[in-house]
CSV table of C-alpha atoms in Angstrom, one decimal:
chain,number,residue,atom,x,y,z
A,22,MET,CA,59.3,95.8,88.0
A,23,ALA,CA,59.4,92.6,86.0
A,24,SER,CA,62.4,92.2,83.7
A,25,ARG,CA,62.2,91.2,80.0
A,26,GLY,CA,64.5,89.5,77.5
A,27,ILE,CA,66.8,86.5,78.0
A,28,PRO,CA,66.6,84.5,81.3
A,29,LEU,CA,68.9,85.8,84.0
A,30,ASP,CA,71.0,82.7,84.3
A,31,THR,CA,71.6,82.8,80.5
A,32,ALA,CA,72.5,86.4,80.7
A,33,ALA,CA,74.9,85.7,83.5
A,34,VAL,CA,76.8,83.1,81.5
A,35,MET,CA,76.7,85.1,78.3
A,36,SER,CA,78.0,88.3,80.1
A,37,THR,CA,80.8,86.4,81.8
A,38,VAL,CA,81.9,84.8,78.5
A,39,MET,CA,81.9,88.1,76.6
A,40,GLU,CA,83.7,89.9,79.4
A,41,GLY,CA,86.3,87.1,79.5
A,42,ILE,CA,87.0,87.6,75.7
A,43,LEU,CA,87.3,91.3,76.0
A,44,TYR,CA,89.3,91.0,79.2
A,45,GLY,CA,91.9,88.8,77.4
A,46,PHE,CA,92.1,91.4,74.6
A,47,SER,CA,92.6,94.2,77.2
A,48,ILE,CA,95.5,92.2,78.8
A,49,LEU,CA,97.3,92.2,75.4
A,50,MET,CA,96.7,95.9,75.0
A,51,PHE,CA,97.9,96.6,78.6
A,52,MET,CA,101.1,94.8,77.8
A,53,GLY,CA,101.5,96.9,74.7
A,54,THR,CA,100.7,100.1,76.7
A,55,ILE,CA,103.4,99.3,79.3
A,56,TRP,CA,105.9,98.5,76.6
A,57,THR,CA,105.1,101.7,74.9
A,58,LEU,CA,105.5,103.8,78.0
A,59,ALA,CA,108.7,102.1,79.3
A,60,TYR,CA,110.6,101.0,76.2
A,61,LYS,CA,113.8,103.0,75.7
A,62,HIS,CA,112.6,105.5,78.3
A,63,PRO,CA,114.5,106.3,81.5
A,64,LEU,CA,112.5,105.9,84.6
A,65,ARG,CA,112.2,109.6,85.2
A,66,ASP,CA,110.8,110.2,81.6
A,67,ILE,CA,108.0,107.6,82.0
A,68,ASN,CA,104.5,109.2,81.9
A,69,ARG,CA,103.6,108.2,85.4
A,70,PRO,CA,99.9,109.3,85.4
A,71,SER,CA,99.2,107.2,82.3
A,72,ALA,CA,101.1,104.2,83.8
A,73,VAL,CA,99.3,104.4,87.1
A,74,VAL,CA,95.9,104.7,85.5
A,75,ALA,CA,96.7,101.7,83.1
A,76,ILE,CA,97.7,99.6,86.1
A,77,LEU,CA,94.6,100.6,88.1
A,78,LEU,CA,92.3,99.8,85.2
A,79,LEU,CA,93.9,96.3,84.9
A,80,ILE,CA,93.5,95.7,88.6
A,81,LEU,CA,89.8,96.7,88.6
A,82,SER,CA,89.1,94.7,85.5
A,83,THR,CA,90.7,91.7,87.0
A,84,ALA,CA,88.9,92.1,90.2
A,85,HIS,CA,85.5,92.4,88.4
A,86,MET,CA,86.3,89.3,86.3
A,87,ILE,CA,87.1,87.3,89.5
A,88,VAL,CA,83.9,88.4,91.2
A,89,ASP,CA,81.8,87.5,88.1
A,90,ILE,CA,83.4,84.0,88.1
A,91,ILE,CA,82.6,83.5,91.8
A,92,ARG,CA,79.0,84.8,91.2
A,93,ILE,CA,78.5,82.3,88.3
A,94,GLU,CA,79.9,79.4,90.5
A,95,GLU,CA,77.6,80.4,93.4
A,96,GLY,CA,74.4,80.8,91.2
A,97,LEU,CA,74.8,77.7,89.0
A,98,VAL,CA,76.6,75.3,91.4
A,99,THR,CA,76.7,76.2,95.0
A,100,TYR,CA,73.1,77.4,95.5
A,101,ARG,CA,71.6,75.9,92.4
A,102,ASP,CA,69.2,73.6,94.3
A,103,THR,CA,69.0,75.5,97.6
A,104,PHE,CA,68.2,79.0,96.7
A,105,PRO,CA,64.5,79.7,96.5
A,106,GLY,CA,63.6,80.1,92.8
A,107,GLY,CA,66.8,78.6,91.5
A,108,PRO,CA,69.5,80.3,89.5
A,109,PRO,CA,67.2,83.0,87.9
A,110,ALA,CA,66.1,84.2,91.3
A,111,PHE,CA,69.7,84.2,92.6
A,112,PHE,CA,70.9,86.4,89.8
A,113,ALA,CA,68.0,88.7,90.2
A,114,ASP,CA,68.7,89.2,93.9
A,115,VAL,CA,70.4,92.6,94.3
A,116,ALA,CA,71.2,91.9,97.9
A,117,GLN,CA,73.9,89.3,97.0
A,118,ASN,CA,77.4,90.4,98.1
A,119,THR,CA,78.9,89.6,94.8
A,120,PHE,CA,76.4,91.9,93.0
A,121,VAL,CA,77.2,94.8,95.4
A,122,ILE,CA,80.9,94.3,95.0
A,123,LYS,CA,80.9,94.1,91.2
A,124,ASN,CA,78.8,97.3,90.9
A,125,GLY,CA,81.2,99.1,93.3
A,126,ILE,CA,84.1,98.0,91.1
A,127,TYR,CA,82.3,99.2,87.9
A,128,THR,CA,81.7,102.6,89.5
A,129,LEU,CA,85.4,103.0,90.3
A,130,GLN,CA,86.3,101.9,86.8
A,131,THR,CA,83.9,104.5,85.3
A,132,MET,CA,85.2,107.3,87.5
A,133,LEU,CA,88.8,106.5,86.6
A,134,GLY,CA,88.2,106.2,82.9
A,135,ASP,CA,86.1,109.3,82.6
A,136,GLY,CA,88.4,111.3,84.8
A,137,MET,CA,91.4,110.4,82.5
A,138,VAL,CA,89.5,111.6,79.5
A,139,ILE,CA,88.8,114.9,81.2
A,140,TYR,CA,92.4,115.2,82.2
A,141,ARG,CA,93.5,114.7,78.6
A,142,CYS,CA,91.1,117.4,77.5
A,143,TYR,CA,92.6,119.8,80.0
A,144,ALA,CA,96.1,118.9,79.0
A,145,VAL,CA,95.4,119.7,75.4
A,146,TRP,CA,93.4,122.9,75.9
A,147,GLN,CA,95.3,124.2,78.9
A,148,SER,CA,92.2,125.9,80.1
A,149,ILE,CA,90.0,125.1,83.1
A,150,TRP,CA,86.9,126.6,81.4
A,151,VAL,CA,86.7,123.9,78.9
A,152,ILE,CA,86.4,121.1,81.4
A,153,ILE,CA,83.9,122.8,83.8
A,154,ILE,CA,80.9,121.0,82.4
A,155,PRO,CA,82.6,117.6,82.0
A,156,SER,CA,83.9,118.0,85.6
A,157,MET,CA,80.5,118.8,87.0
A,158,LEU,CA,79.1,115.7,85.2
A,159,TRP,CA,81.9,113.6,86.6
A,160,PHE,CA,81.1,114.7,90.2
A,161,GLY,CA,77.4,113.8,89.4
A,162,ILE,CA,78.6,110.4,88.2
A,163,THR,CA,80.4,109.9,91.5
A,164,VAL,CA,77.4,110.9,93.6
A,165,CYS,CA,75.0,108.7,91.5
A,166,GLY,CA,77.4,105.7,91.5
A,167,VAL,CA,77.9,105.9,95.3
A,168,CYS,CA,74.2,106.2,95.9
A,169,ALA,CA,73.4,103.3,93.6
A,170,VAL,CA,75.9,101.0,95.3
A,171,TYR,CA,74.7,102.1,98.7
A,172,SER,CA,71.0,101.5,97.9
A,173,VAL,CA,72.0,98.0,96.6
A,174,SER,CA,74.0,97.3,99.7
A,175,GLN,CA,71.0,98.2,101.9
A,176,ALA,CA,68.5,96.2,99.9
A,177,THR,CA,67.0,92.9,101.1
A,178,SER,CA,66.2,89.7,99.2
A,179,LYS,CA,62.6,90.9,98.9
A,180,ALA,CA,63.6,94.3,97.4
A,181,GLY,CA,63.1,93.0,93.8
A,182,ASN,CA,65.5,93.2,90.9
A,183,ILE,CA,67.8,95.9,89.8
A,184,PHE,CA,65.0,97.7,87.9
A,185,ALA,CA,63.1,98.5,91.1
A,186,LYS,CA,62.7,102.2,91.7
A,187,ALA,CA,65.0,102.3,94.7
A,188,THR,CA,68.0,101.4,92.6
A,189,GLY,CA,66.8,102.1,89.1
A,190,GLN,CA,66.6,105.8,89.4
A,191,TRP,CA,70.2,106.2,90.4
A,192,ILE,CA,71.5,103.8,87.7
A,193,THR,CA,69.6,105.5,84.9
A,194,VAL,CA,71.0,108.9,85.8
A,195,PHE,CA,74.5,107.3,86.2
A,196,TYR,CA,74.4,105.9,82.6
A,197,ALA,CA,73.1,109.1,81.1
A,198,MET,CA,75.7,111.3,82.8
A,199,THR,CA,78.5,108.9,82.0
A,200,LEU,CA,77.5,109.0,78.3
A,201,ALA,CA,77.3,112.8,78.3
A,202,THR,CA,80.7,113.2,80.0
A,203,ASN,CA,82.4,110.9,77.6
A,204,LEU,CA,80.9,112.6,74.5
A,205,LEU,CA,81.7,116.1,75.7
A,206,ALA,CA,85.2,115.5,76.9
A,207,SER,CA,86.1,113.4,73.9
A,208,GLY,CA,84.5,115.8,71.5
A,209,PHE,CA,86.4,118.8,73.0
A,210,LEU,CA,89.6,116.8,72.8
A,211,ALA,CA,89.3,115.7,69.2
A,212,TYR,CA,88.1,119.2,68.1
A,213,ARG,CA,91.2,120.8,69.7
A,214,ILE,CA,93.6,118.5,68.1
A,215,TRP,CA,91.8,118.9,64.7
A,216,MET,CA,92.1,122.7,65.0
A,217,ILE,CA,95.8,122.4,65.8
A,218,GLU,CA,96.2,120.2,62.7
A,219,CYS,CA,94.4,122.7,60.5
A,220,ASN,CA,96.5,125.6,61.8
A,221,VAL,CA,99.9,123.9,61.3
A,222,SER,CA,99.2,122.1,58.1
A,223,ALA,CA,99.8,125.2,56.0
A,224,ILE,CA,103.2,125.9,57.5
A,225,ARG,CA,104.4,122.4,58.2
A,226,THR,CA,107.8,121.7,56.6
A,227,LYS,CA,107.9,118.0,57.4
A,228,LYS,CA,105.5,115.3,56.4
A,229,GLY,CA,103.3,114.3,59.3
A,230,THR,CA,99.8,114.8,60.6
A,231,LEU,CA,97.7,114.6,63.7
A,232,MET,CA,94.7,113.2,62.0
A,233,PRO,CA,95.4,109.5,63.0
A,234,LEU,CA,95.3,110.6,66.6
A,235,VAL,CA,92.0,112.4,66.0
A,236,ARG,CA,90.6,109.2,64.4
A,237,VAL,CA,91.7,107.0,67.3
A,238,LEU,CA,90.1,109.4,69.8
A,239,VAL,CA,86.9,109.3,67.9
A,240,ASP,CA,87.0,105.5,67.6
A,241,ALA,CA,87.6,105.1,71.3
A,242,ALA,CA,84.7,107.6,72.1
A,243,ILE,CA,82.4,105.8,69.7
A,244,LEU,CA,83.2,102.3,71.1
A,245,TYR,CA,82.6,103.4,74.7
A,246,SER,CA,79.5,105.6,73.9
A,247,VAL,CA,77.7,102.9,71.9
A,248,SER,CA,78.2,100.5,74.7
A,249,LEU,CA,76.8,102.9,77.2
A,250,LEU,CA,73.9,103.8,75.0
A,251,LEU,CA,73.0,100.1,74.6
A,252,ALA,CA,73.2,99.6,78.3
A,253,LEU,CA,71.1,102.7,79.0
A,254,VAL,CA,68.4,101.6,76.5
A,255,CYS,CA,68.3,98.0,77.9
A,256,PHE,CA,68.0,99.4,81.4
A,257,VAL,CA,65.2,101.8,80.6
A,258,LYS,CA,63.3,99.0,78.9
A,259,SER,CA,64.0,96.7,81.8
A,260,ASN,CA,65.7,94.3,79.5
A,261,ASN,CA,68.1,91.7,81.0
A,262,GLY,CA,70.5,92.5,78.1
A,263,GLN,CA,71.8,95.3,80.3
A,264,TYR,CA,73.6,92.7,82.5
A,265,VAL,CA,75.5,91.6,79.4
A,266,MET,CA,76.4,95.2,78.4
A,267,LEU,CA,77.4,96.1,82.0
A,268,ASP,CA,80.0,93.3,82.2
A,269,MET,CA,81.3,94.1,78.7
A,270,ILE,CA,81.8,97.8,79.5
A,271,MET,CA,84.4,97.0,82.2
A,272,PRO,CA,87.1,95.8,79.7
A,273,ILE,CA,85.9,98.3,77.1
A,274,ILE,CA,86.8,101.2,79.3
A,275,SER,CA,90.4,99.8,79.6
A,276,ILE,CA,90.6,99.0,75.9
A,277,ALA,CA,89.5,102.6,75.0
A,278,PHE,CA,92.2,104.0,77.2
A,279,TYR,CA,95.0,101.7,76.0
A,280,MET,CA,94.3,102.2,72.3
A,281,VAL,CA,94.8,105.9,72.5
A,282,ILE,CA,98.2,105.6,74.2
A,283,ILE,CA,99.4,102.9,71.8
A,284,ARG,CA,98.3,104.9,68.8
A,285,ILE,CA,100.1,108.0,70.0
A,286,ALA,CA,103.3,106.0,70.4
A,287,ILE,CA,103.0,104.5,66.9
A,288,ASN,CA,102.5,107.9,65.5
A,289,LYS,CA,105.6,109.3,67.3
A,290,ARG,CA,107.8,106.4,66.3
A,291,THR,CA,106.7,106.6,62.7
A,292,HIS,CA,107.6,110.3,62.5
A,293,SER,CA,110.9,109.7,64.3
A,294,TYR,CA,111.8,106.9,61.8
A,295,LEU,CA,110.9,109.1,58.8
A,296,SER,CA,112.9,112.0,60.2
A,297,THR,CA,115.9,109.6,60.6
A,298,ILE,CA,115.6,108.4,57.0
A,299,ARG,CA,115.3,111.9,55.7
A,300,GLY,CA,118.2,113.0,57.7
A,301,GLY,CA,120.4,110.2,56.4
A,302,VAL,CA,119.4,110.8,52.8
A,303,THR,CA,120.0,114.6,53.2
A,304,SER,CA,123.5,114.0,54.7
A,305,GLU,CA,124.5,111.6,51.9
A,306,THR,CA,123.2,114.0,49.3
A,307,ALA,CA,125.2,116.8,50.9
A,308,ARG,CA,128.4,114.7,51.0
A,309,GLY,CA,127.9,113.7,47.4
A,310,SER,CA,127.4,117.3,46.3
A,311,SER,CA,130.5,118.4,48.2
A,312,ARG,CA,132.6,115.7,46.4
A,313,GLN,CA,131.1,116.6,43.0
A,314,TYR,CA,131.5,120.3,43.5
A,315,PRO,CA,134.6,121.0,45.5
A,316,MET,CA,134.9,124.5,47.1
A,317,LYS,CA,137.1,127.0,45.2
A,318,PRO,CA,138.5,130.4,46.1
A,319,VAL,CA,135.8,133.0,45.8
A,320,GLN,CA,136.3,136.6,44.6
A,321,VAL,CA,134.1,139.0,46.5
A,322,HIS,CA,133.3,142.7,46.6
A,323,ILE,CA,132.8,144.1,50.1
A,324,SER,CA,130.7,147.1,50.9
A,325,GLN,CA,131.3,148.7,54.3
A,326,LEU,CA,128.8,151.0,56.1
A,327,THR,CA,130.2,153.2,58.9
A,328,HIS,CA,128.4,155.5,61.2
A,329,ASN,CA,130.0,158.8,62.2
A,330,SER,CA,129.5,160.7,65.5
A,331,ASP,CA,127.6,163.5,63.8
A,332,ASP,CA,124.8,161.1,62.7
A,333,THR,CA,125.9,161.1,59.1
A,334,SER,CA,126.7,158.0,57.1
A,335,ALA,CA,129.5,157.4,54.8
A,336,TYR,CA,129.3,154.7,52.3
A,337,ARG,CA,132.7,153.3,51.3
A,338,THR,CA,133.1,150.5,48.8
A,339,VAL,CA,136.1,148.3,48.7
A,340,LEU,CA,136.5,146.8,45.3
A,341,ASN,CA,138.5,144.1,43.8
A,342,GLN,CA,139.3,142.2,47.0
A,343,ASP,CA,141.1,139.4,45.2
A,344,GLN,CA,142.1,137.5,48.4
A,345,PRO,CA,140.3,134.2,48.4
A,346,LEU,CA,138.2,133.2,51.5
A,347,THR,CA,139.8,130.6,53.6
A,348,LYS,CA,137.8,127.5,54.5
A,349,ALA,CA,137.3,128.6,58.1
A,350,GLU,CA,135.9,132.0,56.9
A,351,TYR,CA,133.6,130.2,54.4
A,352,MET,CA,132.3,127.8,57.1
A,353,GLU,CA,131.8,130.7,59.5
A,354,GLY,CA,129.7,132.6,57.0
A,355,ALA,CA,127.7,129.5,56.3
A,356,SER,CA,127.0,128.9,59.9
A,357,CYS,CA,125.8,132.4,60.4
A,358,GLY,CA,123.5,132.0,57.4
A,359,VAL,CA,121.8,129.0,59.0
């Protein structure tokens, strides 16, 4: 099937440049994520699953970036004058090792990112039933991704471009299932947190809200979903713009993961800071009040209720207990009241 849109050599350069920009941004967010997970946290308290996934996403993104640079160098420099058809034919050849490797890395990145979204969904809902459909879609993504990479690895230089039927059918299903998985899992996750916020907002005693977390989850889901939708549309229309979107999605997966962790940490630190400020103001107010209104002896009337062995009650009132309460007795009563 003939491709449409920008020339393949132009698409290769553009995709690598855009991926490099987003990759640099993801590096900064990775540093922020690791700082968020490790700063002032003992080693045993670090969220190990999130830290491991963050590191793996960085490794895969870096490997994909390196392979893209090598592919650009081979297509535009090494084989520019020797490959039949020139650079456009080189970048259209699905049998190139660099093309197979970069698609394998992209499949792993997608499986890791989508799997983490499903895990978060389960952690919030604490129910296996909620993630049954997303999990089934995730297994479908795995099968389609492996089949797509395998079909590409078995192709020859005469097999045509990536839009050929042998590879195109797997890639189309892969994009569609990835989009569905992300929308479902992210939607369930955001809905659950929103419901928790609605339930606790009426009884909350401290200022705070979970809505910033809901917003960042929605933003991450929209960022990833729009990228996948554009890639799917370009692929269905046999447009070379899908090469650009494919390379951009790699760092976008990492960015969407990092931004959620960083936003959660910011929200927690903000609430901790506000609680500290309020605690300090309350303590100062209490000390000021105690200085302004010193404790004085208190005259009380004590009523005593006793229970007899014959199941009858006798109510005896002791009046005019003029003995003042000691400070220890006063503090003991105050402690019990709290």
